[in-house]
Amino acid sequence: PMEAEAEARLLLQEARESIEAARSYRRELEQRLRGLHQARKQIRESATLTRDVLEQHFNDLKGTLKKLLDERLMSLLQEVDAIEQDSIKPLDECQKLIEHGVSTANDLLREGESAVHGDVGQQNEKLCSFTKKALHIQLDSLPEVPSLVDVPCLSAQLDDCLLTILKNQIFRHGTVASRPPVQLEEFVEKPGGILVRWCKVDDDFIPQDYRLQYRKSTASHFEDVYVGSETEFIVLHIDPNVDYQFRVCARGDGRQEWSPWSVPQIGHTTLVPHEWTTGLEGYSLSSRRNIALRNDSQSCGVLYSKAPTYFCGQTLTFRQVLSGQLIETVGQPDRRDSLGVCVEQQNGYDSLQRDKAVCISTNGAVFVNGKEMTNQLPAVTSGSTVTFDMEVVQLGPSSNEGGNFKLRVTISSNNREVVFDWVLDQCCVALYFGCSFSYPGWKVLVF
């Protein structure tokens, strides 16, 4: 009986495992079925959209061609009218002159016949008057009439090869692609933004430029966000926890037209955007509070972030807004200038070169807890780039170094970097960021 009971339990266990395997198998099949439905939907929707685009494009072409042909026809007809009028005008003047001469000759003939056949008593007087009038009219002077070879004979010269050229161009105009040459590859969440990466999937396609577009999922139209030769771009001003659609296309080397769009994909970020804190007199902020400008105020101090929104494992970047670089300055640097991160806000300081903070000065010096390191980065000037990366490397007691929490910090500037361990006496994975500048003109975007 015990063996039978054990065998029954074993069979029951095997049956349950088989049931779970069948459920998992069914889930996988259902997932693949959904994938097939999505693939079929993509094919049909893209085919419908392509038909609409082709019909709209060729209807526009037909309308434009008809308009151009009508305009050309009108221009040629106006040219015919102008030549006709200019050529007929001297003939009309000549005709009037001849008709006037015919009328004068008729009058003269009637007067002459009257003088010849008139009363004998008055005949001499009439003949004398008629003879004088005839001599005055100059009957031997005739207006010149142009020969037919000297007057315009209008005709139209129409080159029939135009139809052949148009036919060849039309038959080569437009292509239908089943797959775009570039596709979106990856979305990386950033505070208030998304890093979008794409790649070339057609080995025969040589890209010159890429064009990235995006839209909110609730919007009806895409808008350009990047055009250039890079294969990644950070899209800023992204609302957290909102879906955005992205698509990318490319332009071949030496070509003017863009390739077909990639398959649209959804990206979003759950990270709230970095913001500077408001109210510090020495700095003016943008409407989104992610750009800080050192103004002309004599007040100085450290401008901190609104909250500890920088987390270990992320990259903190400062970027100049207008030129696409990090920082733009029109004022002279100062040794107290600093950009960096800190454990907490501490008022009363004019620099981040203090305890519980790491920063870089505008002269390239790196400070850790207020102490200057021997390694130095290039000076921060107009067009510089500075990023901070941190990761936790130690949790727990560390009596030798006097701390129980250690972060590995990487600061990069102008393609150079320094790496060091930052020892703290408390666990801290969410940090504030800050900046301090002594002179006006510095303008910093943080993300």
PDB file of N, CA and C in Angstrom, residues 288-322:
ATOM      1  N   ARG A 288      11.223  75.317 -17.876  1.00  0.00           N
ATOM      2  CA  ARG A 288      11.243  73.934 -17.376  1.00  0.00           C
ATOM      3  C   ARG A 288      12.219  73.747 -16.220  1.00  0.00           C
ATOM      4  N   ARG A 289      12.931  74.772 -15.878  1.00  0.00           N
ATOM      5  CA  ARG A 289      13.865  74.777 -14.749  1.00  0.00           C
ATOM      6  C   ARG A 289      14.994  73.756 -14.900  1.00  0.00           C
ATOM      7  N   ASN A 290      15.328  73.423 -16.163  1.00  0.00           N
ATOM      8  CA  ASN A 290      16.480  72.548 -16.389  1.00  0.00           C
ATOM      9  C   ASN A 290      17.666  73.303 -16.978  1.00  0.00           C
ATOM     10  N   ILE A 291      17.495  74.600 -17.209  1.00  0.00           N
ATOM     11  CA  ILE A 291      18.586  75.455 -17.698  1.00  0.00           C
ATOM     12  C   ILE A 291      18.814  76.558 -16.680  1.00  0.00           C
ATOM     13  N   ALA A 292      20.072  76.718 -16.295  1.00  0.00           N
ATOM     14  CA  ALA A 292      20.433  77.769 -15.337  1.00  0.00           C
ATOM     15  C   ALA A 292      21.420  78.729 -15.993  1.00  0.00           C
ATOM     16  N   LEU A 293      21.184  80.019 -15.855  1.00  0.00           N
ATOM     17  CA  LEU A 293      22.058  81.052 -16.399  1.00  0.00           C
ATOM     18  C   LEU A 293      22.562  81.919 -15.256  1.00  0.00           C
ATOM     19  N   ARG A 294      23.867  81.999 -15.134  1.00  0.00           N
ATOM     20  CA  ARG A 294      24.464  82.897 -14.129  1.00  0.00           C
ATOM     21  C   ARG A 294      24.262  84.315 -14.600  1.00  0.00           C
ATOM     22  N   ASN A 295      23.473  85.083 -13.830  1.00  0.00           N
ATOM     23  CA  ASN A 295      23.143  86.440 -14.243  1.00  0.00           C
ATOM     24  C   ASN A 295      24.132  87.451 -13.657  1.00  0.00           C
ATOM     25  N   ASP A 296      23.782  88.729 -13.795  1.00  0.00           N
ATOM     26  CA  ASP A 296      24.688  89.806 -13.374  1.00  0.00           C
ATOM     27  C   ASP A 296      24.596  90.124 -11.892  1.00  0.00           C
ATOM     28  N   SER A 297      23.791  89.392 -11.152  1.00  0.00           N
ATOM     29  CA  SER A 297      23.637  89.674  -9.726  1.00  0.00           C
ATOM     30  C   SER A 297      24.961  89.465  -8.988  1.00  0.00           C
ATOM     31  N   GLN A 298      25.208  90.312  -8.011  1.00  0.00           N
ATOM     32  CA  GLN A 298      26.421  90.188  -7.195  1.00  0.00           C
ATOM     33  C   GLN A 298      26.314  89.041  -6.203  1.00  0.00           C
ATOM     34  N   SER A 299      25.085  88.552  -5.998  1.00  0.00           N
ATOM     35  CA  SER A 299      24.891  87.450  -5.065  1.00  0.00           C
ATOM     36  C   SER A 299      25.547  86.188  -5.598  1.00  0.00           C
ATOM     37  N   CYS A 300      26.159  85.422  -4.721  1.00  0.00           N
ATOM     38  CA  CYS A 300      26.820  84.192  -5.127  1.00  0.00           C
ATOM     39  C   CYS A 300      26.381  83.064  -4.203  1.00  0.00           C
ATOM     40  N   GLY A 301      26.701  81.867  -4.590  1.00  0.00           N
ATOM     41  CA  GLY A 301      26.321  80.696  -3.814  1.00  0.00           C
ATOM     42  C   GLY A 301      26.176  79.497  -4.735  1.00  0.00           C
ATOM     43  N   VAL A 302      25.843  78.362  -4.146  1.00  0.00           N
ATOM     44  CA  VAL A 302      25.688  77.128  -4.910  1.00  0.00           C
ATOM     45  C   VAL A 302      24.227  76.962  -5.294  1.00  0.00           C
ATOM     46  N   LEU A 303      24.000  76.714  -6.569  1.00  0.00           N
ATOM     47  CA  LEU A 303      22.664  76.403  -7.057  1.00  0.00           C
ATOM     48  C   LEU A 303      22.498  74.882  -7.048  1.00  0.00           C
ATOM     49  N   TYR A 304      21.548  74.390  -6.260  1.00  0.00           N
ATOM     50  CA  TYR A 304      21.335  72.949  -6.123  1.00  0.00           C
ATOM     51  C   TYR A 304      20.150  72.496  -6.968  1.00  0.00           C
ATOM     52  N   SER A 305      20.047  71.192  -7.098  1.00  0.00           N
ATOM     53  CA  SER A 305      18.868  70.617  -7.732  1.00  0.00           C
ATOM     54  C   SER A 305      17.676  70.717  -6.783  1.00  0.00           C
ATOM     55  N   LYS A 306      16.490  70.657  -7.375  1.00  0.00           N
ATOM     56  CA  LYS A 306      15.271  70.769  -6.590  1.00  0.00           C
ATOM     57  C   LYS A 306      15.130  69.604  -5.614  1.00  0.00           C
ATOM     58  N   ALA A 307      15.598  68.424  -6.034  1.00  0.00           N
ATOM     59  CA  ALA A 307      15.474  67.213  -5.216  1.00  0.00           C
ATOM     60  C   ALA A 307      16.647  66.289  -5.553  1.00  0.00           C
ATOM     61  N   PRO A 308      16.889  65.275  -4.745  1.00  0.00           N
ATOM     62  CA  PRO A 308      17.967  64.317  -5.053  1.00  0.00           C
ATOM     63  C   PRO A 308      17.510  63.350  -6.141  1.00  0.00           C
ATOM     64  N   THR A 309      17.550  63.807  -7.394  1.00  0.00           N
ATOM     65  CA  THR A 309      17.019  63.025  -8.508  1.00  0.00           C
ATOM     66  C   THR A 309      18.103  62.276  -9.281  1.00  0.00           C
ATOM     67  N   TYR A 310      19.368  62.400  -8.851  1.00  0.00           N
ATOM     68  CA  TYR A 310      20.421  61.642  -9.528  1.00  0.00           C
ATOM     69  C   TYR A 310      20.674  60.347  -8.759  1.00  0.00           C
ATOM     70  N   PHE A 311      20.502  59.212  -9.445  1.00  0.00           N
ATOM     71  CA  PHE A 311      20.660  57.907  -8.821  1.00  0.00           C
ATOM     72  C   PHE A 311      21.904  57.209  -9.364  1.00  0.00           C
ATOM     73  N   CYS A 312      22.530  56.445  -8.511  1.00  0.00           N
ATOM     74  CA  CYS A 312      23.695  55.665  -8.926  1.00  0.00           C
ATOM     75  C   CYS A 312      23.292  54.720 -10.057  1.00  0.00           C
ATOM     76  N   GLY A 313      24.190  54.569 -11.009  1.00  0.00           N
ATOM     77  CA  GLY A 313      23.911  53.766 -12.183  1.00  0.00           C
ATOM     78  C   GLY A 313      23.455  54.580 -13.374  1.00  0.00           C
ATOM     79  N   GLN A 314      23.138  55.862 -13.165  1.00  0.00           N
ATOM     80  CA  GLN A 314      22.757  56.748 -14.256  1.00  0.00           C
ATOM     81  C   GLN A 314      23.939  57.617 -14.668  1.00  0.00           C
ATOM     82  N   THR A 315      23.759  58.288 -15.781  1.00  0.00           N
ATOM     83  CA  THR A 315      24.741  59.273 -16.236  1.00  0.00           C
ATOM     84  C   THR A 315      24.131  60.661 -16.095  1.00  0.00           C
ATOM     85  N   LEU A 316      24.822  61.532 -15.383  1.00  0.00           N
ATOM     86  CA  LEU A 316      24.390  62.914 -15.208  1.00  0.00           C
ATOM     87  C   LEU A 316      25.153  63.779 -16.200  1.00  0.00           C
ATOM     88  N   THR A 317      24.431  64.536 -17.023  1.00  0.00           N
ATOM     89  CA  THR A 317      25.058  65.316 -18.082  1.00  0.00           C
ATOM     90  C   THR A 317      24.623  66.769 -17.976  1.00  0.00           C
ATOM     91  N   PHE A 318      25.572  67.649 -18.197  1.00  0.00           N
ATOM     92  CA  PHE A 318      25.305  69.081 -18.312  1.00  0.00           C
ATOM     93  C   PHE A 318      25.581  69.472 -19.758  1.00  0.00           C
ATOM     94  N   ARG A 319      24.674  70.224 -20.338  1.00  0.00           N
ATOM     95  CA  ARG A 319      24.820  70.544 -21.753  1.00  0.00           C
ATOM     96  C   ARG A 319      24.404  71.986 -22.016  1.00  0.00           C
ATOM     97  N   GLN A 320      25.183  72.659 -22.866  1.00  0.00           N
ATOM     98  CA  GLN A 320      24.837  74.016 -23.266  1.00  0.00           C
ATOM     99  C   GLN A 320      23.699  73.956 -24.284  1.00  0.00           C
ATOM    100  N   VAL A 321      22.711  74.837 -24.138  1.00  0.00           N
ATOM    101  CA  VAL A 321      21.469  74.703 -24.888  1.00  0.00           C
ATOM    102  C   VAL A 321      21.643  75.059 -26.356  1.00  0.00           C
ATOM    103  N   LEU A 322      22.261  76.204 -26.669  1.00  0.00           N
ATOM    104  CA  LEU A 322      22.211  76.741 -28.016  1.00  0.00           C
ATOM    105  C   LEU A 322      23.115  75.998 -28.986  1.00  0.00           C
TER     106      LEU A 322
END
